[in-house]
Coordinates of C-alpha atoms in Angstrom, one line a residue:
M869 CA 76.6 39.7 9.2
A870 CA 75.3 43.1 10.4
E871 CA 72.5 43.2 13.0
P872 CA 68.9 43.2 11.5
N873 CA 68.1 46.6 13.0
E874 CA 70.9 48.2 11.0
W875 CA 68.9 47.3 7.8
I876 CA 65.6 48.9 9.0
C877 CA 64.7 52.5 8.4
S878 CA 61.6 54.7 8.8
A879 CA 59.6 55.0 5.6
N880 CA 58.4 58.4 6.6
E881 CA 62.0 59.6 6.9
A882 CA 63.3 57.8 3.8
I883 CA 60.6 59.4 1.5
I884 CA 61.0 62.9 0.2
I885 CA 58.4 64.7 -1.9
S886 CA 59.8 67.4 -4.2
L887 CA 58.1 70.0 -6.4
V888 CA 60.0 70.8 -9.5
T889 CA 59.8 74.1 -11.4
R890 CA 61.3 74.8 -14.9
N891 CA 64.8 75.4 -13.6
P892 CA 66.7 72.1 -12.7
D893 CA 69.3 74.1 -10.9
Q894 CA 66.8 75.8 -8.7
E895 CA 66.4 74.5 -5.1
L896 CA 63.5 72.1 -5.0
I897 CA 60.5 72.6 -2.7
S898 CA 60.8 69.4 -0.6
F899 CA 58.8 68.0 2.4
S900 CA 58.2 64.6 4.1
P901 CA 55.0 62.5 4.2
K902 CA 52.9 62.0 7.3
F903 CA 51.9 58.4 6.6
T904 CA 53.3 55.5 4.7
Y905 CA 51.5 52.5 6.3
S906 CA 49.3 51.9 3.3
I907 CA 52.5 51.4 1.2
F908 CA 55.0 49.8 3.6
G909 CA 52.8 48.3 6.4
D910 CA 51.5 49.5 9.8
E911 CA 55.0 49.9 11.3
E912 CA 55.9 52.2 8.4
R913 CA 59.4 50.7 8.1
I914 CA 61.5 49.4 5.3
F915 CA 63.9 46.5 5.6
G916 CA 67.0 45.8 3.6
Y917 CA 68.8 49.1 3.0
K918 CA 71.3 51.5 4.4
D919 CA 71.0 55.2 3.8
L920 CA 67.9 54.6 1.8
Q921 CA 66.4 57.7 0.1
I922 CA 63.2 57.6 -2.0
E923 CA 62.6 60.9 -3.8
I924 CA 59.2 61.4 -5.4
L925 CA 59.3 64.4 -7.7
F926 CA 56.3 66.2 -9.2
A927 CA 56.4 68.9 -11.9
V928 CA 54.8 71.8 -10.2
H929 CA 52.2 72.5 -13.0
H930 CA 51.0 69.2 -14.6
L931 CA 52.3 67.0 -11.7
H932 CA 54.1 64.5 -13.9
P933 CA 55.9 62.3 -11.3
H934 CA 59.3 60.6 -11.2
V935 CA 60.7 58.2 -8.5
D936 CA 64.4 58.2 -7.7
I937 CA 65.6 55.5 -5.3
S938 CA 69.1 55.4 -3.9
W939 CA 71.0 53.6 -1.1
S940 CA 74.6 53.0 0.0
E941 CA 74.2 49.3 0.7
K942 CA 71.5 46.6 0.1
F943 CA 70.8 43.5 2.2
K944 CA 71.9 40.3 0.5
T945 CA 69.1 37.7 0.5
V946 CA 69.5 35.0 3.2
G947 CA 67.0 32.1 2.8
E948 CA 63.6 33.7 2.7
T949 CA 64.8 37.0 4.2
E950 CA 65.2 39.6 1.6
A951 CA 65.1 43.4 1.2
V952 CA 61.8 45.1 0.5
D953 CA 61.2 45.7 -3.1
V954 CA 60.6 49.4 -2.9
K955 CA 59.8 49.9 -6.5
A956 CA 57.2 47.2 -6.5
A957 CA 55.6 48.7 -3.3
L958 CA 55.2 52.1 -5.0
Q959 CA 54.0 50.8 -8.4
D960 CA 50.4 50.5 -7.3
F961 CA 50.3 54.2 -6.3
L962 CA 52.0 55.9 -9.3
P963 CA 51.7 55.8 -13.1
A964 CA 54.2 53.5 -14.9
E965 CA 56.1 56.5 -16.5
A966 CA 57.2 57.6 -13.0
F967 CA 59.7 54.8 -13.0
V968 CA 61.2 55.4 -16.5
G969 CA 64.5 57.1 -17.0
S970 CA 66.9 58.8 -14.7
R971 CA 66.4 61.7 -12.3
E972 CA 68.6 63.9 -14.5
A973 CA 66.6 63.1 -17.6
Y974 CA 63.3 63.9 -15.8
L975 CA 64.6 67.3 -14.6
A976 CA 65.8 68.1 -18.1
R977 CA 62.4 67.2 -19.5
V978 CA 60.6 69.3 -16.9
S979 CA 62.9 72.3 -17.7
D980 CA 61.9 72.2 -21.3
V981 CA 59.9 75.4 -21.4
K982 CA 58.5 75.1 -24.9
D983 CA 55.0 74.1 -23.7
M984 CA 55.0 75.3 -20.1
P985 CA 53.8 78.8 -20.6
K986 CA 50.7 77.5 -22.5
F987 CA 49.7 75.2 -19.6
R988 CA 46.3 75.8 -18.0
P989 CA 44.7 73.7 -15.3
P990 CA 41.6 71.7 -16.4
G991 CA 38.1 73.1 -16.1
A992 CA 37.3 76.7 -15.3
V993 CA 38.2 79.2 -12.6
V994 CA 35.6 79.4 -9.8
K995 CA 37.5 81.7 -7.4
T996 CA 40.5 84.0 -7.3
Y997 CA 42.0 85.4 -4.2
T998 CA 45.3 86.8 -2.8
R999 CA 47.1 85.7 0.3
A1000 CA 50.2 87.5 1.7
G1001 CA 50.6 89.3 -1.6
R1002 CA 50.4 86.1 -3.7
R1003 CA 47.7 85.3 -6.1
F1004 CA 45.8 82.0 -6.1
E1005 CA 43.1 80.5 -8.3
I1006 CA 40.7 77.6 -7.7
W1007 CA 39.7 75.6 -10.8
C1008 CA 36.8 73.2 -11.0
A1009 CA 36.8 70.4 -13.5
E1010 CA 34.7 67.3 -14.2
L1011 CA 36.8 64.2 -13.8
S1012 CA 35.3 62.8 -17.0
A1013 CA 36.1 65.8 -19.1
R1014 CA 38.6 65.4 -22.0
A1015 CA 41.9 67.2 -22.2
G1016 CA 42.2 70.5 -24.1
P1017 CA 44.9 71.7 -26.4
N1018 CA 46.9 73.4 -23.6
N1019 CA 45.6 71.6 -20.5
P1020 CA 45.6 68.0 -19.3
S1021 CA 42.4 66.3 -18.2
A1022 CA 41.5 66.3 -14.6
I1023 CA 41.8 62.5 -14.6
E1024 CA 45.4 62.8 -15.7
L1025 CA 46.3 65.1 -12.9
I1026 CA 44.6 62.9 -10.4
Q1027 CA 46.4 59.8 -11.7
N1028 CA 49.7 61.6 -11.5
M1029 CA 49.4 62.6 -7.8
Q1030 CA 47.0 60.2 -6.2
I1031 CA 49.9 58.8 -4.0
L1032 CA 49.6 62.1 -2.0
V1033 CA 46.3 60.8 -0.7
S1034 CA 48.1 57.8 0.9
L1035 CA 51.0 59.9 2.1
F1036 CA 49.1 62.7 3.8
I1037 CA 45.5 61.5 4.5
E1038 CA 45.1 58.9 7.2
A1039 CA 43.3 55.9 5.8
G1040 CA 42.8 57.9 2.6
T1041 CA 41.3 56.0 -0.4
P1042 CA 42.4 56.9 -3.9
I1043 CA 39.8 57.3 -6.6
Y1044 CA 39.3 54.1 -8.7
L1045 CA 40.1 55.6 -12.1
D1046 CA 39.2 52.3 -13.9
D1047 CA 35.5 52.6 -12.9
P1048 CA 32.9 52.8 -15.7
I1049 CA 32.6 56.3 -17.3
W1050 CA 29.1 56.8 -15.7
T1051 CA 30.8 56.5 -12.3
I1052 CA 33.8 58.7 -13.2
A1053 CA 31.3 61.3 -14.4
R1054 CA 30.0 61.7 -10.9
W1055 CA 33.3 63.2 -9.7
R1056 CA 34.3 66.8 -9.7
V1057 CA 37.8 68.0 -8.8
F1058 CA 38.8 71.4 -7.4
F1059 CA 42.4 72.4 -7.9
V1060 CA 44.2 75.2 -6.0
Y1061 CA 47.0 76.8 -8.0
E1062 CA 49.3 79.7 -7.2
V1063 CA 49.7 82.0 -10.1
V1064 CA 53.3 83.3 -10.3
A1065 CA 54.9 85.8 -12.6
S1066 CA 56.8 83.9 -15.3
T1067 CA 58.3 84.8 -18.7
S1068 CA 59.1 81.3 -19.8
G1069 CA 57.9 78.6 -17.4
S1070 CA 54.4 77.8 -16.3
P1071 CA 52.7 80.5 -14.1
Y1072 CA 50.7 77.8 -12.4
H1073 CA 52.1 76.1 -9.3
F1074 CA 50.0 73.4 -7.7
A1075 CA 49.0 74.0 -4.0
G1076 CA 46.2 71.6 -3.2
Y1077 CA 42.9 70.0 -4.3
S1078 CA 39.7 68.5 -3.2
T1079 CA 37.2 66.1 -4.8
S1080 CA 33.4 65.8 -4.6
Y1081 CA 31.1 63.0 -5.7
R1082 CA 27.5 63.2 -6.8
F1083 CA 25.2 60.8 -4.9
L1084 CA 22.0 60.6 -7.0
T1085 CA 18.9 61.1 -5.0
Y1086 CA 15.1 61.2 -5.5
E1087 CA 13.5 64.6 -4.9
P1088 CA 9.7 64.4 -5.4
S1089 CA 8.4 67.4 -7.3
D1090 CA 5.0 67.3 -5.6
K1091 CA 5.4 66.5 -1.9
T1092 CA 1.6 66.5 -1.5
F1093 CA 1.3 63.5 -3.7
D1094 CA 0.6 60.7 -1.2
T1095 CA 1.2 57.3 -2.8
T1096 CA -0.3 55.6 0.2
S1097 CA -3.7 57.3 -0.1
P1098 CA -6.5 54.6 -0.4
K1099 CA -8.4 56.7 -3.0
L1100 CA -5.2 57.0 -5.1
I1101 CA -4.5 53.3 -4.8
A1102 CA -8.1 52.5 -5.8
S1103 CA -7.8 54.6 -8.9
G1104 CA -4.6 53.0 -9.9
K1105 CA -2.9 56.4 -10.4
H1106 CA -0.2 55.5 -7.8
L1107 CA 1.3 53.2 -10.4
S1108 CA 1.6 55.9 -13.1
F1109 CA 5.1 57.1 -13.9
G1110 CA 6.9 58.8 -16.8
L1111 CA 9.4 57.0 -19.0
P1112 CA 12.9 58.4 -19.3
A1113 CA 13.6 60.6 -22.3
Q1114 CA 15.1 59.1 -25.4
D1115 CA 18.2 61.3 -25.2
P1116 CA 21.0 60.2 -22.8
I1117 CA 20.6 61.7 -19.3
S1118 CA 23.5 63.9 -18.2
I1119 CA 24.7 63.0 -14.7
S1120 CA 25.2 66.7 -13.9
S1121 CA 21.5 67.4 -14.4
V1122 CA 20.2 64.7 -12.0
P1123 CA 19.3 65.7 -8.5
C1124 CA 22.1 64.7 -6.1
R1125 CA 23.8 65.2 -2.8
S1126 CA 27.3 66.6 -3.5
R1127 CA 29.6 64.8 -1.2
I1128 CA 33.1 66.3 -0.4
S1129 CA 35.7 63.5 -0.3
Q1130 CA 39.5 64.1 -0.3
F1131 CA 40.7 67.4 0.8
L1132 CA 44.4 68.3 0.7
I1133 CA 46.6 71.4 0.9
L1134 CA 50.3 70.7 0.4
P1135 CA 52.5 71.4 3.5
P1136 CA 54.4 74.4 1.8
H1137 CA 51.1 76.2 1.4
Q1138 CA 49.5 75.5 4.8
K1139 CA 48.7 78.0 7.5
M1140 CA 47.6 80.5 4.8
S1141 CA 43.8 79.9 5.0
H1142 CA 43.7 78.0 1.7
G1143 CA 41.6 75.3 3.3
T1144 CA 38.9 77.9 4.1
H1145 CA 39.1 79.4 0.6
L1146 CA 38.8 76.0 -1.0
Y1147 CA 35.9 74.8 1.1
N1148 CA 34.0 78.1 0.5
A1149 CA 34.6 77.9 -3.2
M1150 CA 33.2 74.3 -3.3
V1151 CA 30.1 75.4 -1.3
D1152 CA 29.6 78.4 -3.6
T1153 CA 29.8 76.0 -6.6
F1154 CA 27.3 73.6 -5.1
L1155 CA 24.9 76.4 -4.1
A1156 CA 24.9 77.6 -7.7
D1157 CA 24.3 74.1 -9.0
P1158 CA 20.5 73.5 -9.4
A1159 CA 21.1 69.8 -9.4
T1160 CA 22.7 69.8 -5.9
I1161 CA 20.0 69.6 -3.2
E1162 CA 22.4 69.0 -0.3
I1163 CA 26.1 69.3 0.6
T1164 CA 27.5 66.4 2.5
V1165 CA 30.9 65.2 3.7
E1166 CA 32.3 61.7 3.6
D1167 CA 33.0 60.7 7.2
P1168 CA 34.4 64.0 8.2
S1169 CA 37.5 64.0 10.4
E1170 CA 37.6 66.1 13.6
A1171 CA 40.0 68.6 11.9
F1172 CA 37.7 69.0 8.9
D1173 CA 34.7 69.3 11.2
D1174 CA 36.3 72.4 12.7
L1175 CA 36.9 74.0 9.4
R1176 CA 33.4 73.1 8.2
D1177 CA 31.8 74.4 11.4
Y1178 CA 33.7 77.7 11.1
C1179 CA 32.9 78.2 7.4
D1180 CA 29.2 77.2 7.6
F1181 CA 28.6 79.3 10.8
A1182 CA 30.3 82.3 9.2
R1183 CA 28.2 81.9 6.1
L1184 CA 24.9 81.6 8.0
R1185 CA 25.9 84.7 10.1
S1186 CA 26.8 86.7 7.0
T1187 CA 23.5 86.0 5.2
G1188 CA 21.5 87.0 8.3
A1189 CA 20.0 83.5 8.6
L1190 CA 21.0 83.0 12.2
N1191 CA 19.4 86.3 13.3
R1192 CA 16.1 84.9 12.1
I1193 CA 16.2 82.0 14.6
K1194 CA 14.3 82.8 17.8
F1195 CA 14.5 80.6 20.9
N1196 CA 11.2 80.6 22.8
T1197 CA 11.8 79.8 26.5
V1198 CA 8.4 80.9 27.8
L1199 CA 6.4 77.7 28.0
D1200 CA 3.8 76.0 30.1
P1201 CA 5.3 75.3 33.5
K1202 CA 4.0 71.8 33.2
T1203 CA 6.6 71.0 30.6
S1204 CA 9.3 71.5 33.3
S1205 CA 7.8 69.0 35.7
K1206 CA 10.1 66.6 37.3
R1207 CA 7.7 63.7 36.7
I1208 CA 9.1 60.9 34.6
G1209 CA 7.7 60.9 31.1
V1210 CA 7.1 64.6 30.7
R1211 CA 8.4 65.7 27.3
V1212 CA 9.4 69.2 26.2
P1213 CA 8.1 69.7 22.7
S1214 CA 11.0 71.2 20.7
S1215 CA 8.5 72.5 18.1
K1216 CA 7.4 75.1 20.8
L1217 CA 11.0 76.1 21.4
L1218 CA 12.0 76.7 17.8
D1219 CA 10.2 77.6 14.6
K1220 CA 10.7 74.3 12.8
P1221 CA 9.3 75.4 9.4
L1222 CA 11.7 78.3 9.4
L1223 CA 14.7 76.1 10.3
H1224 CA 13.7 73.7 7.5
S1225 CA 13.6 76.6 5.0
I1226 CA 17.0 78.0 6.1
R1227 CA 18.6 74.5 5.9
K1228 CA 17.2 73.9 2.4
Q1229 CA 18.2 77.3 1.2
H1230 CA 21.8 76.7 2.2
K1231 CA 21.8 73.0 1.3
I1232 CA 23.2 72.0 4.6
A1233 CA 22.9 68.4 5.8
Q1234 CA 20.5 67.9 8.6
R1235 CA 23.0 66.8 11.2
Q1236 CA 25.4 69.6 10.4
F1237 CA 22.6 72.2 10.5
D1238 CA 21.4 70.9 13.9
R1239 CA 24.9 71.4 15.3
L1240 CA 25.1 75.0 13.9
V1241 CA 21.8 75.9 15.4
E1242 CA 22.9 74.5 18.8
I1243 CA 26.1 76.5 18.6
Y1244 CA 24.2 79.7 17.8
L1245 CA 21.7 79.2 20.6
L1246 CA 24.5 78.6 23.0
S1247 CA 26.3 81.7 21.9
K1248 CA 23.2 83.8 22.8
I1249 CA 23.1 82.6 26.4
S1250 CA 25.2 84.6 28.9
K1251 CA 28.6 83.1 29.8
S1252 CA 27.6 83.2 33.5
A1253 CA 24.5 81.0 32.9
R1254 CA 26.5 78.6 30.7
T1255 CA 29.3 78.2 33.2
G1256 CA 27.2 78.4 36.4
G1257 CA 26.6 74.7 36.6
T1258 CA 23.4 72.8 37.2
M1259 CA 22.8 74.5 40.6
R1260 CA 21.3 77.4 38.6
L1261 CA 18.8 75.0 37.0
T1262 CA 16.9 73.9 40.0
Q1263 CA 13.9 75.9 38.9
R1264 CA 14.1 74.4 35.4
G1265 CA 11.8 76.2 32.9
R1266 CA 10.3 78.2 35.7
A1267 CA 13.5 80.2 36.4
S1268 CA 13.1 84.0 36.5
D1269 CA 16.4 84.6 34.7
P1270 CA 15.8 84.3 30.9
D1271 CA 19.4 83.0 30.4
D1272 CA 18.8 80.3 33.0
R1273 CA 15.6 79.2 31.2
A1274 CA 17.4 79.3 27.9
Y1275 CA 20.3 77.2 29.2
Y1276 CA 17.9 74.7 30.7
Y1277 CA 15.9 74.2 27.5
W1278 CA 19.1 74.3 25.4
R1279 CA 20.5 71.3 27.4
L1280 CA 17.2 69.5 26.8
L1281 CA 17.4 70.0 23.1
V1282 CA 20.9 68.6 22.9
K1283 CA 20.0 65.7 25.1
Q1284 CA 17.0 64.9 23.0
R1285 CA 19.1 64.8 19.9
I1286 CA 21.7 62.6 21.6
Y1287 CA 19.0 60.3 22.9
K1288 CA 17.2 59.9 19.7
K1289 CA 20.2 59.0 17.6
N1290 CA 21.7 56.6 20.2
K1291 CA 18.6 55.1 21.8
D1292 CA 19.5 51.5 20.7
I1293 CA 22.7 51.8 22.6
L1294 CA 21.3 53.7 25.5
F1295 CA 18.5 51.2 26.0
Q1296 CA 21.2 48.6 26.9
L1297 CA 22.0 50.7 30.0
D1298 CA 20.1 50.9 33.3
R1299 CA 18.0 54.1 33.7
L1300 CA 20.5 55.8 36.0
D1301 CA 23.5 54.8 33.9
R1302 CA 21.5 56.1 30.9
I1303 CA 21.0 59.5 32.6
D1304 CA 24.6 59.7 33.6
K1305 CA 25.8 58.9 30.0
L1306 CA 23.5 61.5 28.5
E1307 CA 24.7 64.1 31.0
E1308 CA 28.4 63.2 30.3
T1309 CA 27.9 63.3 26.6
M1310 CA 26.0 66.6 26.7
A1311 CA 28.7 68.2 28.8
G1312 CA 31.3 67.1 26.4
Q1313 CA 29.3 68.5 23.5
Q1314 CA 29.0 71.8 25.3
D1315 CA 32.8 71.9 25.9
D1316 CA 33.4 71.4 22.2
Y1317 CA 30.9 74.2 21.3
E1318 CA 32.6 76.5 23.8
R1319 CA 35.9 75.7 22.2
L1320 CA 34.5 76.5 18.7
L1321 CA 32.9 79.7 19.9
E1322 CA 36.1 80.9 21.5
A1323 CA 38.0 80.1 18.2
M1324 CA 35.4 81.9 16.1
G1325 CA 35.6 84.9 18.3
S1326 CA 39.3 85.2 17.6
N1327 CA 38.9 84.5 13.9
P1328 CA 41.4 81.6 14.0
A1329 CA 43.3 80.0 11.2
T1330 CA 41.6 76.7 10.6
E1331 CA 44.3 75.1 8.6
E1332 CA 44.8 72.0 10.7
A1333 CA 42.2 70.6 8.4
E1334 CA 44.3 71.0 5.2
M1335 CA 45.4 67.4 5.0
V1336 CA 42.3 65.4 5.3
D1337 CA 40.3 62.8 3.4
T1338 CA 37.2 64.3 4.9
G1339 CA 36.7 61.5 6.8
R1340 CA 39.6 59.7 7.8
A1341 CA 42.2 61.9 9.3
K1342 CA 42.3 61.8 13.1
T1343 CA 43.3 64.7 15.2
E1344 CA 43.6 65.0 19.0
R1345 CA 41.3 67.4 20.7
R1346 CA 39.9 68.2 24.1
S1347 CA 38.4 65.2 25.8
G1348 CA 34.6 65.1 25.5
G1349 CA 34.8 66.7 22.1
K1350 CA 32.5 66.4 19.2
R1351 CA 33.0 63.1 17.5
K1352 CA 35.8 60.7 17.0
M1353 CA 34.7 59.6 13.5
V1354 CA 31.4 59.3 11.7
D1355 CA 30.8 55.7 10.8
E1356 CA 27.8 56.1 8.6
D1357 CA 27.6 58.2 5.4
E1358 CA 26.1 61.6 5.9
D1359 CA 24.2 61.4 2.7
E1360 CA 22.2 58.4 3.7
D1361 CA 18.6 59.1 4.5
E1362 CA 18.4 61.1 7.7
D1363 CA 15.6 60.9 10.2
E1364 CA 13.3 63.8 9.7
D1365 CA 12.4 66.0 12.7
D1366 CA 9.5 64.7 14.6
G1367 CA 8.9 67.8 16.6
D1368 CA 10.6 66.5 19.7
A1369 CA 14.1 65.5 19.0
D1370 CA 17.1 66.3 16.7
M1371 CA 19.8 64.3 15.2
L1372 CA 23.0 62.5 16.2
N1373 CA 25.0 59.5 15.1
V1374 CA 27.0 56.7 16.7
K1375 CA 30.7 57.2 16.0
Q1376 CA 33.4 54.7 15.3
S1377 CA 37.0 55.1 14.4
G1378 CA 38.0 55.5 10.7
E1379 CA 38.8 52.8 8.2
R1380 CA 42.2 52.3 9.7
K1381 CA 40.8 50.3 12.6
R1382 CA 43.7 50.0 15.0
N1383 CA 41.8 51.5 17.9
K1384 CA 38.2 50.9 17.0
S1385 CA 35.7 52.0 19.6
V1386 CA 32.1 53.0 19.8
E1387 CA 30.8 55.9 21.8
I1388 CA 27.8 58.2 21.8
L1389 CA 27.8 61.8 20.9

């Protein structure tokens, strides 16, 4: 009998994803997956075959899939040891029709051009752009919307290609399409299609997509209405409320936080700024939606964080919002005393009402907005002051050089944010260890901001974020970087600014908890 290792192959190497156009004789656009552990286990290996090849084909327009499995030899069962049932492993990730018929029959069916020219993606076009002389369109559709005469429903397309989430997004979670309709109605899908010249086949070639979910939230119409007022309680008016209307309430009209979830650009279309175009199209859609009060991201990965920082910073800069932010570094010298317990009021450093107004106008989540403000303030400090080390800060807020003062107060702002968000963990440390940890974390945060500013200055391609379930992909970056993974949902209630500190969260690794660790940042 052959050695067991001869029957083991890498699942990542065995699987091939192919995009099929109308011509069955045309060379297919093929590429390999990044992850297969959710299908074939953590080791991403398949036992029981020699020369195993698993080809997953998708029609390039409506994404109807087909699976073709082949091998030269299969392991004969010995006792309880048997070959992995590849088809059974894939069935939970693809529709049943993907396993029906032969590869040849599937290619013949896809090449039937009778209905292909009529195909249109679901929803409506929200953005059109060109890249390297090629035209692309971004379509937005409600997941609950019905199919049209010439276009499938968004839920059909998602069902066809949801396996891509598991193959390209680390710890990615497919959408549960069997959920009640009121849950499905909360989802929006954004499709990226290349529009090609075609006389017979479909002009639409799928390039990527992203999803968003509406988290319903309460937004009081009168913020001066204090339900804890003794006079109000005595009058009984605090118990008054309006009954819902008789007509059914549309989910799309209810105030919500729009949360970006999966985000994927296929490998053949990467390094072309599609991720930037897709993200900006989604933000434009949310800004135009009166029901969306805030834009959040589901556990953003480090790679997606970079794309998000780049796009949000560029947007604030283009609207002139950043230029309105002034950093006041001329304060009472007593606020820079070395005595323990002296607090620097951040409300005197920054115009907090103005910051709140800018944030609400752009619908940016509090944590993200705080980071953007910190990046902007750092960019206005001279490079020499930023890289001169703490020796330049001996005079603290009394320094004669305005850049030294600005850098001193900027460091305090960042430390205040870190301390506030991580105080439960920091209180477990001795005072000196706590100071060291804050300094270490603040330095790592500055290093990451410097990296981002350098990248923004060179107008980088940010396409490393094109294969992310916003919150689960994991990318290596400079040590001391921003955050390994956000453990808590960004659209949970955030701590409002108290005039002295900003925001931060304790990070953990993603849902694939192989190397789970907690750190502050």
